[in-house]
PDB file of C-alpha atoms in Angstrom:
ATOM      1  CA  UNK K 189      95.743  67.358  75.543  1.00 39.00           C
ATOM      2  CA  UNK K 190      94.878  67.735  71.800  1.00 34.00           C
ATOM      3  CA  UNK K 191      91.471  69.945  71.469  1.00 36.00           C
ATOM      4  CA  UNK K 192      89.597  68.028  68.245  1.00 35.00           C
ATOM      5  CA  UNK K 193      86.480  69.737  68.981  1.00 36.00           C
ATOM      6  CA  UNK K 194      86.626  71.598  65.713  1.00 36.00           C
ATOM      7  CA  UNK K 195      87.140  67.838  64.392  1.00 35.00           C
ATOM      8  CA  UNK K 196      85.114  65.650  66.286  1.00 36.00           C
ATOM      9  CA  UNK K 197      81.312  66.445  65.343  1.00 36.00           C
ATOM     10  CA  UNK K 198      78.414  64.205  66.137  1.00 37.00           C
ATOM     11  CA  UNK K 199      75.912  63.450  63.317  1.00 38.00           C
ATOM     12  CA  UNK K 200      73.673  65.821  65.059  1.00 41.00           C
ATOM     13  CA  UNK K 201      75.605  68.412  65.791  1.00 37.00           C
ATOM     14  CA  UNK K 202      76.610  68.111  61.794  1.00 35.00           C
ATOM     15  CA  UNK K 203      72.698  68.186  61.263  1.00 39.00           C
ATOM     16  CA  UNK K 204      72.631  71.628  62.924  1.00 39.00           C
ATOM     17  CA  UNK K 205      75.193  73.066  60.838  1.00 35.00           C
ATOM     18  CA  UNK K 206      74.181  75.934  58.682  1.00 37.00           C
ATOM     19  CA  UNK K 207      71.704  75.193  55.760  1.00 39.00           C
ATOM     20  CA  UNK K 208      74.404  75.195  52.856  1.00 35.00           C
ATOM     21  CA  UNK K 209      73.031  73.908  49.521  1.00 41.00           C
ATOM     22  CA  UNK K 210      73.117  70.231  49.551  1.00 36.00           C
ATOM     23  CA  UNK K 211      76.308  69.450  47.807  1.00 40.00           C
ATOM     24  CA  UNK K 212      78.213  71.885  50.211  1.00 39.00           C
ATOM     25  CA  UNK K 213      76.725  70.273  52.868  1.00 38.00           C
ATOM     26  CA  UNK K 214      78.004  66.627  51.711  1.00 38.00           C
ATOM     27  CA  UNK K 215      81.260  67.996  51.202  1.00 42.00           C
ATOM     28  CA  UNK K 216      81.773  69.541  54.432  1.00 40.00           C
ATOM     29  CA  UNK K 217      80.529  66.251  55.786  1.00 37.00           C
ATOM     30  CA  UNK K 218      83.087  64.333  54.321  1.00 40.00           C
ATOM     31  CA  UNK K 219      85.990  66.497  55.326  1.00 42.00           C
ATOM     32  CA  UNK K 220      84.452  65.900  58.729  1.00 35.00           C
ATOM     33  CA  UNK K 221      84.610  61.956  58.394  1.00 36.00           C
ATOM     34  CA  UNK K 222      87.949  62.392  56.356  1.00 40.00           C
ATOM     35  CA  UNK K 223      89.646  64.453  59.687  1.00 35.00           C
ATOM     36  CA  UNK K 224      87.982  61.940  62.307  1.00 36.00           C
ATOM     37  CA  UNK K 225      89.442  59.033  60.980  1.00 35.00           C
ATOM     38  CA  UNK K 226      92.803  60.684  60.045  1.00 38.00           C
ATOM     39  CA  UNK K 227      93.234  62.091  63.794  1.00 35.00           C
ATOM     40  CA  UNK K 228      91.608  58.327  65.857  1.00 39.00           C
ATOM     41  CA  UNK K 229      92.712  56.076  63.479  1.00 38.00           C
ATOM     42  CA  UNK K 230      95.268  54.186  66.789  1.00 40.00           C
ATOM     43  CA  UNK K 231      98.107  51.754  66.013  1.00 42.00           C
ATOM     44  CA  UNK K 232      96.256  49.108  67.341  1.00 41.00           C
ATOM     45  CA  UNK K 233      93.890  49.416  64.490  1.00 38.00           C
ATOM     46  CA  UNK K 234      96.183  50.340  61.468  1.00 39.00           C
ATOM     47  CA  UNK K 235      98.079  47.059  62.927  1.00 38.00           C
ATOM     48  CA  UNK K 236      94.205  45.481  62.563  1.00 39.00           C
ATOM     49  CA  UNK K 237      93.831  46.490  59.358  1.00 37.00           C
ATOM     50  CA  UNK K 238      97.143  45.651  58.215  1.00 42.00           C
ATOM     51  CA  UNK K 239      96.676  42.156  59.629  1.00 43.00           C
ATOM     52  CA  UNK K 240      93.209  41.797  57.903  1.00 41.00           C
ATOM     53  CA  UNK K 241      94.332  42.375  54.336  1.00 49.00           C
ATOM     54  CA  UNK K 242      96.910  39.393  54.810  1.00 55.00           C
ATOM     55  CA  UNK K 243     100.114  40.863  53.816  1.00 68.00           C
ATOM     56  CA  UNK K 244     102.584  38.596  52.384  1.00 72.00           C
ATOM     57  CA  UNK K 245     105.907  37.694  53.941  1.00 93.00           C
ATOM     58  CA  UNK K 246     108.777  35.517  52.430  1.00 94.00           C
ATOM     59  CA  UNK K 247     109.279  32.073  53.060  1.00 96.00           C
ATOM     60  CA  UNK K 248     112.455  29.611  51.682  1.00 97.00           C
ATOM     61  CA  UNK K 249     113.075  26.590  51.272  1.00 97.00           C
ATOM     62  CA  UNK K 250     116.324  24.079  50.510  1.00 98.00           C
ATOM     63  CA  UNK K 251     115.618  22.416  47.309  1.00 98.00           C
ATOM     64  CA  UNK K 252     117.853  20.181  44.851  1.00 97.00           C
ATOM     65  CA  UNK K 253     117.321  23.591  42.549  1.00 97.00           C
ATOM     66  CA  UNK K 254     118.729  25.937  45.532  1.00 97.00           C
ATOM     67  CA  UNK K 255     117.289  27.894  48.106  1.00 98.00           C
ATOM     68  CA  UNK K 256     113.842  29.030  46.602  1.00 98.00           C
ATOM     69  CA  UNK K 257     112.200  31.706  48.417  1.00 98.00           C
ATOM     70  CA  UNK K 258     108.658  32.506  47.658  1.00 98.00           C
ATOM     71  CA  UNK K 259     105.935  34.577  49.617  1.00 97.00           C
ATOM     72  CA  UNK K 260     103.176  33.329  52.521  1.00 96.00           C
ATOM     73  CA  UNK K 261     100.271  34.467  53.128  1.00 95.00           C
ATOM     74  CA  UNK K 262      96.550  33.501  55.083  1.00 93.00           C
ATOM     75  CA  UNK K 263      98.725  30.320  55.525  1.00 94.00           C
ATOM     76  CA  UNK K 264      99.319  29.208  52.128  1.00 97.00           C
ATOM     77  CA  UNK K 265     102.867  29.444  50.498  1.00 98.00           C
ATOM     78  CA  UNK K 266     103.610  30.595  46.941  1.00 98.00           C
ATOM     79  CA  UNK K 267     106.365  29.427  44.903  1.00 98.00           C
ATOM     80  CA  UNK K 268     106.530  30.246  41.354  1.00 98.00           C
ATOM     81  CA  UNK K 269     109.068  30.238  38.694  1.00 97.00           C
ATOM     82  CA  UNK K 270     111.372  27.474  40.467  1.00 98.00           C
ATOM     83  CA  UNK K 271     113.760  26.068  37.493  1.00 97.00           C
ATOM     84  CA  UNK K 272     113.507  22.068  37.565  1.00 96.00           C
ATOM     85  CA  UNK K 273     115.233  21.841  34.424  1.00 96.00           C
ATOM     86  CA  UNK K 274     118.035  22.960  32.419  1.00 96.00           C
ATOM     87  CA  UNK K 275     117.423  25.419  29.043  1.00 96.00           C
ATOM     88  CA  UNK K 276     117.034  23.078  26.534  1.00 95.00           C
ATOM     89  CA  UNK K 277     118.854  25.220  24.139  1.00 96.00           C
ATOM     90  CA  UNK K 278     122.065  24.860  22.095  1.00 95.00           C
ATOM     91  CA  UNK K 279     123.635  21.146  22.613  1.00 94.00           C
ATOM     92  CA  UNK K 280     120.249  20.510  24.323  1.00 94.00           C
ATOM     93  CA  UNK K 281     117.665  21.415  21.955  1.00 93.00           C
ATOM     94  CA  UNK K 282     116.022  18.079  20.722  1.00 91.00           C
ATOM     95  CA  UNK K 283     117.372  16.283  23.627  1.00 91.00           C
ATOM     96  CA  UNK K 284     116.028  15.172  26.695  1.00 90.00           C
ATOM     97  CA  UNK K 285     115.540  16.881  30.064  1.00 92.00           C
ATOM     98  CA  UNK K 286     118.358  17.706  32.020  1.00 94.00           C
ATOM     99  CA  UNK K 287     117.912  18.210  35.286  1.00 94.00           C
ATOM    100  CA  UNK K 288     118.810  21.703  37.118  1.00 96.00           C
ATOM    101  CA  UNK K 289     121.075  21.623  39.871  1.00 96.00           C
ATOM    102  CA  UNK K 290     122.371  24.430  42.608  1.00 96.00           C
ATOM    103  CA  UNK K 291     122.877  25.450  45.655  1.00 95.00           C
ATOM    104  CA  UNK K 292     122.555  29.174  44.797  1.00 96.00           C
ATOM    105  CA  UNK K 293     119.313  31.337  45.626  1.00 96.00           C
ATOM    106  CA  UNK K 294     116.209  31.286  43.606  1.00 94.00           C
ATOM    107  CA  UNK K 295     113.782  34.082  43.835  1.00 96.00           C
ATOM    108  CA  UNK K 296     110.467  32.082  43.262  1.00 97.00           C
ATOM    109  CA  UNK K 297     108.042  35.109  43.212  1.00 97.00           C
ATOM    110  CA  UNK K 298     107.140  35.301  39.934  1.00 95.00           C
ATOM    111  CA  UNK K 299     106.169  32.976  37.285  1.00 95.00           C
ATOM    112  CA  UNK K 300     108.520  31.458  34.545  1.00 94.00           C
ATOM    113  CA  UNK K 301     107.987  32.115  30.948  1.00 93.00           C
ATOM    114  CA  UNK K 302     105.698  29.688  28.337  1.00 90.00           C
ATOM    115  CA  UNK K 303     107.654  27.481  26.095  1.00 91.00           C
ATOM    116  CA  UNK K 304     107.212  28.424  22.778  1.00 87.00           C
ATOM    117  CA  UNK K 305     103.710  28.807  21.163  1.00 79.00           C
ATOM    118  CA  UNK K 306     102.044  27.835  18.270  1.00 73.00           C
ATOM    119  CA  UNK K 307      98.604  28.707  18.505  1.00 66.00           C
ATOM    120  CA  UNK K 308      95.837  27.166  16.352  1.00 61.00           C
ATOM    121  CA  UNK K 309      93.644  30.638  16.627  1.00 61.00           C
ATOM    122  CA  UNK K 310      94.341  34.134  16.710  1.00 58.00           C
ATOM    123  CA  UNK K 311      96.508  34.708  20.060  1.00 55.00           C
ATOM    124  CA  UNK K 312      93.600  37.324  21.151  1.00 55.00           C
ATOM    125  CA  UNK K 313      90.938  34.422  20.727  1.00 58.00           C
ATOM    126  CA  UNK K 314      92.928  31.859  22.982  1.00 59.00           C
ATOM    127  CA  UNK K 315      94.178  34.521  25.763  1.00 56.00           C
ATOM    128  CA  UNK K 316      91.902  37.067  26.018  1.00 59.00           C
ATOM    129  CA  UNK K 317      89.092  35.813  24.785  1.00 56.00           C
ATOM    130  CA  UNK K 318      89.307  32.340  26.905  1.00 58.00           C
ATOM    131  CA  UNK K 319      91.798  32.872  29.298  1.00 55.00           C
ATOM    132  CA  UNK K 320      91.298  36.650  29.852  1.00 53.00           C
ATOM    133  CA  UNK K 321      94.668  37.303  30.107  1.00 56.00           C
ATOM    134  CA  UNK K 322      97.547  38.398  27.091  1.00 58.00           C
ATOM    135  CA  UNK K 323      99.133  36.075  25.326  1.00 59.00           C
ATOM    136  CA  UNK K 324     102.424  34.965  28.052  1.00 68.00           C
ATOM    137  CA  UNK K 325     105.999  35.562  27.310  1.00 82.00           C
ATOM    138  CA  UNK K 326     108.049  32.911  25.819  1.00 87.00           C
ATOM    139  CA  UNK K 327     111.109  31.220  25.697  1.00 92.00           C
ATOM    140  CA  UNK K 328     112.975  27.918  24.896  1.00 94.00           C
ATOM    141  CA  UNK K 329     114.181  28.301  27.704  1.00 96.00           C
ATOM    142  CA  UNK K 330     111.066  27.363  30.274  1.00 95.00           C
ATOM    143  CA  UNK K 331     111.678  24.308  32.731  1.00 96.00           C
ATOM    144  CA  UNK K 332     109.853  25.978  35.418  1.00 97.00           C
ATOM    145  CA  UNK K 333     107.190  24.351  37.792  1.00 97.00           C
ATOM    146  CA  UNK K 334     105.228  26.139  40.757  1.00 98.00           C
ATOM    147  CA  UNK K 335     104.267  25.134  44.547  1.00 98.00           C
ATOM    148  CA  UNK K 336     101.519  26.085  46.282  1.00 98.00           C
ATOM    149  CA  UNK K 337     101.273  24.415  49.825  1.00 98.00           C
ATOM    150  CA  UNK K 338      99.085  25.127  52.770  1.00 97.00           C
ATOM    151  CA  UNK K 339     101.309  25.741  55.921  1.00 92.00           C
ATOM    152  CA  UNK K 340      99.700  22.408  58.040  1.00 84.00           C
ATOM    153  CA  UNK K 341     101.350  20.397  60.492  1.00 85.00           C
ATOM    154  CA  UNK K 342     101.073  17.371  58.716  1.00 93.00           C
ATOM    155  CA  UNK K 343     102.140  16.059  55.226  1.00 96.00           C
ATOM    156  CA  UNK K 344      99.244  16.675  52.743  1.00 97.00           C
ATOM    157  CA  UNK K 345      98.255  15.380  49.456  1.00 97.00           C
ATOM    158  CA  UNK K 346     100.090  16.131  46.513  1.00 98.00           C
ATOM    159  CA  UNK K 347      98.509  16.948  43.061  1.00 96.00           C
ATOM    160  CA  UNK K 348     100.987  17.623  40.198  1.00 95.00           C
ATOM    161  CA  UNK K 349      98.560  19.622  37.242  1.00 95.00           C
ATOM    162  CA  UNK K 350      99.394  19.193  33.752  1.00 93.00           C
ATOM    163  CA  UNK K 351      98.280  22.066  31.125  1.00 91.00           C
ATOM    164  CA  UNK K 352      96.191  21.802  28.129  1.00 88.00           C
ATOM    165  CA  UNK K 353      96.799  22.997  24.734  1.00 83.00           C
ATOM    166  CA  UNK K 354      96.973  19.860  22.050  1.00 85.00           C
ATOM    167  CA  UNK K 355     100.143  20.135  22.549  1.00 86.00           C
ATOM    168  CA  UNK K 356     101.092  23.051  21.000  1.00 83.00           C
ATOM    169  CA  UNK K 357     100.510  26.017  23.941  1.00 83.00           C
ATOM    170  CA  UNK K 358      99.409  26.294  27.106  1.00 86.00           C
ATOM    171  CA  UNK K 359     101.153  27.257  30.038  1.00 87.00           C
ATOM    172  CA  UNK K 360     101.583  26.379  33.712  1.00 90.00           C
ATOM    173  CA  UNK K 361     101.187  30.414  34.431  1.00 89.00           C
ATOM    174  CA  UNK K 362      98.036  30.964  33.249  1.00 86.00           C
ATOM    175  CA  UNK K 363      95.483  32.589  35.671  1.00 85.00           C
ATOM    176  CA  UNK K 364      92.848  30.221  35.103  1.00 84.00           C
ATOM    177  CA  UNK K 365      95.247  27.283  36.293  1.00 89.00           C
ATOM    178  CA  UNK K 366      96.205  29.242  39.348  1.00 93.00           C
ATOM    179  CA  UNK K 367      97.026  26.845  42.463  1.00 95.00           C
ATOM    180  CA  UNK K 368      95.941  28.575  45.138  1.00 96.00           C
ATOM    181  CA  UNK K 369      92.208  28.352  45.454  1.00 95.00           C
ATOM    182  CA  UNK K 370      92.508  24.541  45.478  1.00 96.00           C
ATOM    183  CA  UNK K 371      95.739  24.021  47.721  1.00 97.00           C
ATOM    184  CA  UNK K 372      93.632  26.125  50.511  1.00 96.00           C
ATOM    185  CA  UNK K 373      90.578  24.394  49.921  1.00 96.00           C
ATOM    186  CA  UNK K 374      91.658  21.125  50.023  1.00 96.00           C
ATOM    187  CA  UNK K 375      94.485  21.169  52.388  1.00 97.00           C
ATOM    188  CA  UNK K 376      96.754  20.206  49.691  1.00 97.00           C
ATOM    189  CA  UNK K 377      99.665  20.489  48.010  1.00 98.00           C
ATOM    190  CA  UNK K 378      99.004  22.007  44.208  1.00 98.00           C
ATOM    191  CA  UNK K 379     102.329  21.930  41.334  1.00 98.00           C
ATOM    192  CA  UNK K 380     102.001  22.957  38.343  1.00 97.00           C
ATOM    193  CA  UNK K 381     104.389  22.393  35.788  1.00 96.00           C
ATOM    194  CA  UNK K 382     105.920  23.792  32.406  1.00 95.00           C
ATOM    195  CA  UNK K 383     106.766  21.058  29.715  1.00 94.00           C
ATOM    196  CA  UNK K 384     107.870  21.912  26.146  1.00 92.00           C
ATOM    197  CA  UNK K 385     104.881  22.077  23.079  1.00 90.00           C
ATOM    198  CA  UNK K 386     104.741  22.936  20.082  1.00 87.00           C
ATOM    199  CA  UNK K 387     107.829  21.875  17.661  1.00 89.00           C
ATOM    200  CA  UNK K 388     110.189  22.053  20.156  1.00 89.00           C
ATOM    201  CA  UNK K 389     108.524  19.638  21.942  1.00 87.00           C
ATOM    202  CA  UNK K 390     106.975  17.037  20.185  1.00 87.00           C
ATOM    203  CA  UNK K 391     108.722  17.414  16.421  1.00 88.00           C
ATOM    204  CA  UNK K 392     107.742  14.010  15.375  1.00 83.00           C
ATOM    205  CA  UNK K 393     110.875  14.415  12.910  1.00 82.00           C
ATOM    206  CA  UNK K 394     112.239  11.124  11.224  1.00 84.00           C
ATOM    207  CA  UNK K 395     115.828  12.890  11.416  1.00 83.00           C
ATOM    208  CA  UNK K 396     115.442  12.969  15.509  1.00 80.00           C
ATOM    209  CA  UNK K 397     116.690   9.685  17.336  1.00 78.00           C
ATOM    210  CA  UNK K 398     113.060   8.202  19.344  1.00 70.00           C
ATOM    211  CA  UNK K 399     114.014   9.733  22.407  1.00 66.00           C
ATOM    212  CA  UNK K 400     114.272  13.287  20.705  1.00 69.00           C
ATOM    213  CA  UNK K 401     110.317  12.979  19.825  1.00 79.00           C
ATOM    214  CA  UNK K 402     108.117  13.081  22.822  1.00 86.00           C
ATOM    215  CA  UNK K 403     110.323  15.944  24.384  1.00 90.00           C
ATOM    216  CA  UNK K 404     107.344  17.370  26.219  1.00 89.00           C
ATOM    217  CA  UNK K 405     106.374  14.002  28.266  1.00 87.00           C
ATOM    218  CA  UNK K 406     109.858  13.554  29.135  1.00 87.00           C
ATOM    219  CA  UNK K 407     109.652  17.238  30.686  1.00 87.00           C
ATOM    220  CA  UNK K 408     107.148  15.776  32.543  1.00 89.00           C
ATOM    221  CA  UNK K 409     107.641  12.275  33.817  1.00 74.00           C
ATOM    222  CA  UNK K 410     107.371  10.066  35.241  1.00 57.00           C
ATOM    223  CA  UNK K 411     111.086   8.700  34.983  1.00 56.00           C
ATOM    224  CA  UNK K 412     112.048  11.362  34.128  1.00 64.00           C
ATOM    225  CA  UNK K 413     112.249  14.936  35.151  1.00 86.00           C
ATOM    226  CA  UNK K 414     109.681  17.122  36.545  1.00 92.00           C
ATOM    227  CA  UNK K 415     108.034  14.006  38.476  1.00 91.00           C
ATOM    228  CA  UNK K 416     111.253  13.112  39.904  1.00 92.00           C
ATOM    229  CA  UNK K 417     111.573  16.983  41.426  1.00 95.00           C
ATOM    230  CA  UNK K 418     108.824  16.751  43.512  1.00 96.00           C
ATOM    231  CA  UNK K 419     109.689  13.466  44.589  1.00 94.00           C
ATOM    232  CA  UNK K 420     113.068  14.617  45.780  1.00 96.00           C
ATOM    233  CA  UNK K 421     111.728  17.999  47.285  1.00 98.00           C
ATOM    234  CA  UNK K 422     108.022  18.086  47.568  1.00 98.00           C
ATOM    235  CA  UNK K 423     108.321  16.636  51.790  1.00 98.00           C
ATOM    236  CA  UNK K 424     110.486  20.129  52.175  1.00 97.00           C
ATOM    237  CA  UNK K 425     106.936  22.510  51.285  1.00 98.00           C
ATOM    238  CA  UNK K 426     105.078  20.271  53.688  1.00 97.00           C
ATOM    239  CA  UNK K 427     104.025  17.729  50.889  1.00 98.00           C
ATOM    240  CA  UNK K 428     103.661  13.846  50.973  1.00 97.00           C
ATOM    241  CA  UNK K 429     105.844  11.956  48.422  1.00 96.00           C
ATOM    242  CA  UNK K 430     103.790   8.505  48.768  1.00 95.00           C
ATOM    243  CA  UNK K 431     100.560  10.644  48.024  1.00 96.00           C
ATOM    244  CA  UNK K 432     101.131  11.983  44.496  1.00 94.00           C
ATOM    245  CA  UNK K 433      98.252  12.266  42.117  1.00 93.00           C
ATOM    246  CA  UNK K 434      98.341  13.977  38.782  1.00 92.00           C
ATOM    247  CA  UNK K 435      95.923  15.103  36.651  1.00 93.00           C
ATOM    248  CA  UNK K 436      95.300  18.003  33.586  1.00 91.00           C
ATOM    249  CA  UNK K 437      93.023  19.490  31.297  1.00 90.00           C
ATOM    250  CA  UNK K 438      92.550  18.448  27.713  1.00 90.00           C
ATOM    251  CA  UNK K 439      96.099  18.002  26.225  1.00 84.00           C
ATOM    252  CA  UNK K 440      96.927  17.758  30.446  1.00 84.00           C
ATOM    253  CA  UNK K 441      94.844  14.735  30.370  1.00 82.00           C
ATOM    254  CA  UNK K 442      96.116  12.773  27.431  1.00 86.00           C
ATOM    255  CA  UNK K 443      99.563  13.441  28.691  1.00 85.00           C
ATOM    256  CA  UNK K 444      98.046  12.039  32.124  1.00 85.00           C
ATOM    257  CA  UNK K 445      97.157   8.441  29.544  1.00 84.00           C
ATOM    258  CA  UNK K 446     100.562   8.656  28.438  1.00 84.00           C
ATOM    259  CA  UNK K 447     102.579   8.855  31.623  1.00 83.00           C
ATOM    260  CA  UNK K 448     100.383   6.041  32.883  1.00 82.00           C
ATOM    261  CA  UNK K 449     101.052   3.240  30.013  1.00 82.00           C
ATOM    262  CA  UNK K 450     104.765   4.542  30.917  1.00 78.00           C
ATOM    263  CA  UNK K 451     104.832   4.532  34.643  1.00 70.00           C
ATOM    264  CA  UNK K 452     107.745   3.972  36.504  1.00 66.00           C
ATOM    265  CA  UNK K 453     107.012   2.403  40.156  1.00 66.00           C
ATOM    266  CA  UNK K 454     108.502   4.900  42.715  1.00 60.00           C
ATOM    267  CA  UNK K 455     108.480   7.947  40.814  1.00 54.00           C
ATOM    268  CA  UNK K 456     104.684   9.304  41.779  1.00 56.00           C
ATOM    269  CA  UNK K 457     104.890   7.946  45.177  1.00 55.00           C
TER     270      UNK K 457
END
């Protein structure tokens, strides 16, 4: 039997305590509370506590891109930085899409990079300023979308967001266009997807054959690439296929015009 007596003081047997100047006083008092809680703190609750702060755990899934495993918690899953599409560097730059396939592991905890920028303001203005964040890494090499799906029983909703930027920035990683707010609200599936900007992505160059000159739609659909990924894999993360809505902000929703004068019956379901 542990004796805590010299722990375990009631507030007024602390009140009776010698009359120490008020700041010794508090201080003893805390080392009191400090010690209780150190020496009753049970299992049972540091298991409560652990449980209450949601702690994540991982969660996978068999895609066309490989096995992507991402993190779940308070019943939503995360997947993030899950290549869709080839680099389109090299013999691909200028080109279309080409579509990523594997059967090799994916780790889809953190996000991809930003294609390549070219902002109209200072960087600080755009990121910080708007988006509170720092301006995002980047890459030609960015084909990477994002899944966040509630963990229901039955297929939900799909919404497939689209970035703004006129084109020229933006980013599917960007706080402000985080999924996960709206997948748990809704009870729906959220992607969010990186298409090229900027130069590499719409170059409007007369020495570029047509299909080298809306790069950045083709990224994202709807015959062509990113679309087409979540129609193959979006029923694996709990999503519906047939229910597939997109939509975007600013540059987001002109490219939403544009893939609608293009659509392709049965790739938005």
């Amino acid at each position: 039997m542990v004796d805590v007596d010299p722990v375990m003081r009631s507030p007024a047997m602390v009140a009776d305590l010698p009359r120490w100047g008020l700041s010794e006083r508090t201080h003893q008092t805390r080392n009191y509370t400090q010690l209780c809680l150190r020496m009753h703190l049970t299992p049972g609750l540091v298991l409560a506590l652990q449980l209450s702060v949601g702690w994540a755990a991982s969660v996978s899934v068999q895609t066309t891109s490989g096995l992507v495993t991402g993190s779940q918690t308070n019943g939503l899953s995360t997947f993030k930085g899950i290549r869709f599409g080839q680099a389109p560097t090299g013999s691909l730059r200028w080109e279309p899409p080409v579509a990523f396939t594997s059967t090799a592991s994916q780790n889809a905890t953190s996000f991809g990079p930003a294609c390549v920028q070219q902002f109209p303001f200072a960087v600080a203005a755009i990121n910080e300023q708007l988006f509170n964040t720092p301006p995002p890494a980047e890459s030609e090499d960015c084909l990477f979308l994002n899944v966040w799906a509630p963990t229901s029983t039955t297929a939900t909703a799909v919404v497939i967001w689209l970035y703004g930027g006129a084109l020229t920035f933006g980013t599917a990683s960007t706080p402000t266009y985080d999924g996960a707010s709206l997948a748990a609200s809704q009870n729906i599936t959220v992607v969010s997807i990186n298409y090229r900007t900027n130069v590499f992505g719409f170059p409007n160059s007369p020495d570029l054959p047509t299909a080298g000159n809306n790069l950045g739609f083709l990224d994202q659909g709807p015959c062509q690439l990113a679309f087409q990924w979540v129609q193959q894999n979006i029923a694996k993360f709990g999503g519906d296929p047939k229910k597939v809505t997109i939509m975007g902000q600013s540059a987001g929703g002109r490219s939403v015009a544009s893939q609608y004068a293009s659509y392709t019956p049965g790739t938005l379901g």
